[in-house]
Coordinates of N, CA and C in Angstrom, one line a residue:
M1 N 0.1 1.1 26.2 CA -0.8 1.8 27.6 C -0.4 3.1 26.8
L2 N -1.7 3.8 27.1 CA -1.9 5.3 26.6 C -2.7 6.1 27.6
A3 N -2.1 7.5 27.9 CA -2.7 8.2 28.7 C -3.2 9.6 28.1
L4 N -4.4 10.0 28.4 CA -5.0 11.0 28.1 C -5.4 12.1 28.7
R5 N -5.2 13.3 28.6 CA -5.8 14.6 29.1 C -6.8 14.9 28.2
L6 N -7.9 15.1 28.8 CA -9.0 15.4 28.3 C -9.5 17.0 28.8
P7 N -10.3 17.5 28.1 CA -11.1 18.9 28.8 C -11.9 18.3 29.8
D8 N -12.2 19.3 31.1 CA -13.0 18.8 32.1 C -14.4 18.2 31.5
D9 N -14.9 19.1 30.7 CA -16.5 18.8 30.1 C -16.6 17.6 29.7
I10 N -15.6 16.9 28.7 CA -15.5 15.7 28.1 C -15.2 14.6 29.0
E11 N -14.4 14.6 29.9 CA -14.3 14.2 31.1 C -15.4 13.5 31.7
Q12 N -16.1 14.6 32.2 CA -17.6 14.6 32.7 C -18.4 13.8 31.9
R13 N -18.6 14.0 30.9 CA -19.5 13.3 30.0 C -19.1 11.8 29.6
L14 N -17.6 11.5 29.6 CA -17.6 10.4 29.5 C -17.6 9.6 30.9
D15 N -17.3 10.2 32.0 CA -17.7 9.5 33.3 C -18.9 9.1 33.4
R16 N -20.0 10.0 32.9 CA -21.3 10.0 33.1 C -21.9 8.7 32.3
L17 N -21.5 8.7 30.9 CA -21.2 7.6 30.0 C -21.2 6.4 30.8
A18 N -20.1 6.3 31.2 CA -19.5 4.8 31.8 C -20.4 4.5 33.1
K19 N -20.6 5.4 33.9 CA -21.7 5.1 35.0 C -22.9 4.4 34.6
A20 N -23.5 5.4 33.9 CA -24.8 4.8 33.4 C -24.8 3.4 32.4
T21 N -23.7 3.1 31.9 CA -23.9 2.1 31.0 C -23.2 0.7 31.9
G22 N -22.4 1.0 33.0 CA -21.6 -0.1 33.7 C -20.3 -0.3 32.8
R23 N -20.0 0.6 31.7 CA -18.6 0.1 31.2 C -17.7 0.9 31.7
T24 N -16.4 0.9 31.3 CA -15.3 1.8 31.5 C -15.2 3.1 30.7
K25 N -14.6 4.1 31.4 CA -14.2 5.1 30.6 C -13.0 4.7 29.4
S26 N -12.2 3.7 29.7 CA -11.3 3.0 28.9 C -12.1 2.5 27.7
F27 N -13.1 1.9 28.0 CA -13.6 1.1 26.7 C -14.1 2.2 25.6
Y28 N -14.8 3.2 26.1 CA -15.5 4.3 25.1 C -14.2 4.9 24.7
A29 N -13.1 5.2 25.4 CA -12.0 6.0 24.7 C -11.6 5.0 23.6
R30 N -11.5 3.6 23.7 CA -11.0 2.7 23.0 C -12.0 2.8 21.6
E31 N -13.0 2.6 21.9 CA -14.2 2.6 20.7 C -14.2 3.8 19.9
A32 N -14.0 4.8 20.6 CA -14.0 6.2 19.7 C -12.6 6.2 19.1
I33 N -11.4 5.7 19.4 CA -10.2 5.5 18.4 C -10.5 4.5 17.3
L34 N -11.1 3.6 17.7 CA -11.0 2.6 16.8 C -12.3 2.9 15.5
E35 N -13.1 3.8 16.1 CA -14.3 4.3 15.0 C -13.8 5.2 14.1
H36 N -12.7 6.2 14.4 CA -12.2 7.2 13.7 C -10.7 6.9 13.2
L37 N -10.1 6.0 13.7 CA -8.6 6.0 13.3 C -8.6 5.5 11.7
D38 N -9.4 4.8 11.2 CA -9.6 4.7 9.7 C -9.8 6.0 8.8
D39 N -10.5 6.7 9.2 CA -10.8 8.2 8.7 C -9.5 9.2 8.7
L40 N -8.9 9.2 10.0 CA -7.8 10.1 10.2 C -6.7 9.8 9.3
E41 N -6.4 8.4 9.1 CA -5.5 8.0 8.4 C -5.7 8.2 6.8
D42 N -7.1 7.8 6.2 CA -7.5 8.4 5.1 C -7.3 9.8 4.6
L43 N -7.7 10.7 5.7 CA -7.3 12.1 5.7 C -6.0 12.5 5.5
Y44 N -5.2 12.0 6.2 CA -3.6 12.3 6.2 C -3.4 12.0 4.8
L45 N -3.8 10.6 4.4 CA -2.9 10.0 3.1 C -3.5 11.1 1.9
A46 N -4.9 11.5 1.8 CA -5.4 12.5 0.9 C -4.7 13.6 0.9
E47 N -4.3 14.2 2.2 CA -3.6 15.8 2.5 C -2.1 15.2 1.8
Q48 N -1.4 14.2 2.1 CA -0.1 14.0 1.4 C -0.2 13.8 -0.1
R49 N -1.1 13.5 -0.6 CA -1.3 13.2 -2.1 C -1.4 14.6 -2.9
L50 N -2.2 15.2 -2.1 CA -2.3 16.6 -2.7 C -1.4 17.4 -2.6
T51 N -0.5 17.6 -1.4 CA 0.7 18.3 -1.5 C 1.6 17.7 -2.5
D52 N 1.9 16.2 -2.8 CA 2.6 15.7 -3.6 C 2.2 16.2 -5.2
I53 N 0.8 16.4 -5.6 CA 0.4 16.7 -6.5 C 0.6 18.5 -6.9
R54 N 0.5 19.0 -6.0 CA 0.8 20.7 -6.1 C 2.1 20.6 -6.2
A55 N 3.0 19.9 -5.7 CA 4.6 19.9 -5.7 C 5.1 19.6 -6.8
G56 N 4.2 18.8 -7.9 CA 4.7 18.3 -9.0 C 5.4 16.8 -8.7
R57 N 5.3 16.4 -7.5 CA 6.0 15.2 -7.3 C 5.1 13.8 -7.9
T58 N 3.8 14.1 -7.9 CA 2.9 13.2 -8.6 C 2.1 13.7 -9.5
Q59 N 1.6 12.8 -10.5 CA 0.8 13.3 -11.5 C -0.7 12.5 -11.4
T60 N -1.7 13.2 -11.8 CA -2.9 12.8 -11.6 C -3.3 11.8 -13.0
V61 N -4.1 10.8 -13.1 CA -4.7 10.4 -13.9 C -6.1 10.5 -14.4
P62 N -6.7 10.9 -15.7 CA -8.1 11.2 -15.8 C -8.9 9.8 -15.5
L63 N -9.9 10.2 -14.8 CA -10.8 9.0 -14.4 C -11.2 8.3 -16.0
E64 N -11.3 8.8 -16.9 CA -11.9 8.2 -18.4 C -10.6 7.0 -18.4
D65 N -9.3 7.6 -18.3 CA -8.3 6.5 -18.4 C -8.2 5.4 -17.5
V66 N -8.6 5.6 -16.4 CA -8.7 4.5 -15.3 C -9.8 3.7 -15.8
M67 N -11.1 4.0 -16.0 CA -12.1 3.1 -16.3 C -11.9 2.4 -17.9
K68 N -10.9 3.1 -18.5 CA -10.6 2.4 -19.6 C -9.5 1.3 -19.3
R69 N -8.5 1.8 -18.6 CA -7.5 0.6 -18.3 C -8.1 -0.5 -17.5
Y70 N -9.2 -0.4 -16.8 CA -9.7 -1.5 -16.2 C -11.2 -2.0 -16.7
G71 N -11.2 -1.9 -17.8 CA -12.6 -2.2 -18.6 C -13.8 -2.0 -17.9
L72 N -14.0 -0.7 -17.3 CA -15.3 -0.3 -16.9 C -15.8 1.0 -17.7
E73 N -15.7 0.7 -19.0 CA -16.1 1.7 -19.9 C -17.8 1.7 -19.9
D74 N -18.4 2.3 -20.2 CA -20.0 2.0 -20.6 C -20.2 1.6 -22.0

């Protein structure tokens, strides 16, 4: 179960969309979350990796080395 507080203007837009389409507001909230969750997780992971690189906890590998390692050279 999830409860959300939305700004009034967003709540009104969501309500209008739900009424116009015969779907529930919960349906559209769920769709929005599912659509963007992967992107948010990827962004968080990228930010963590960048923090680790800057702090010296992780090292980078040149693209040329990766290509060579996996036989993807031209």
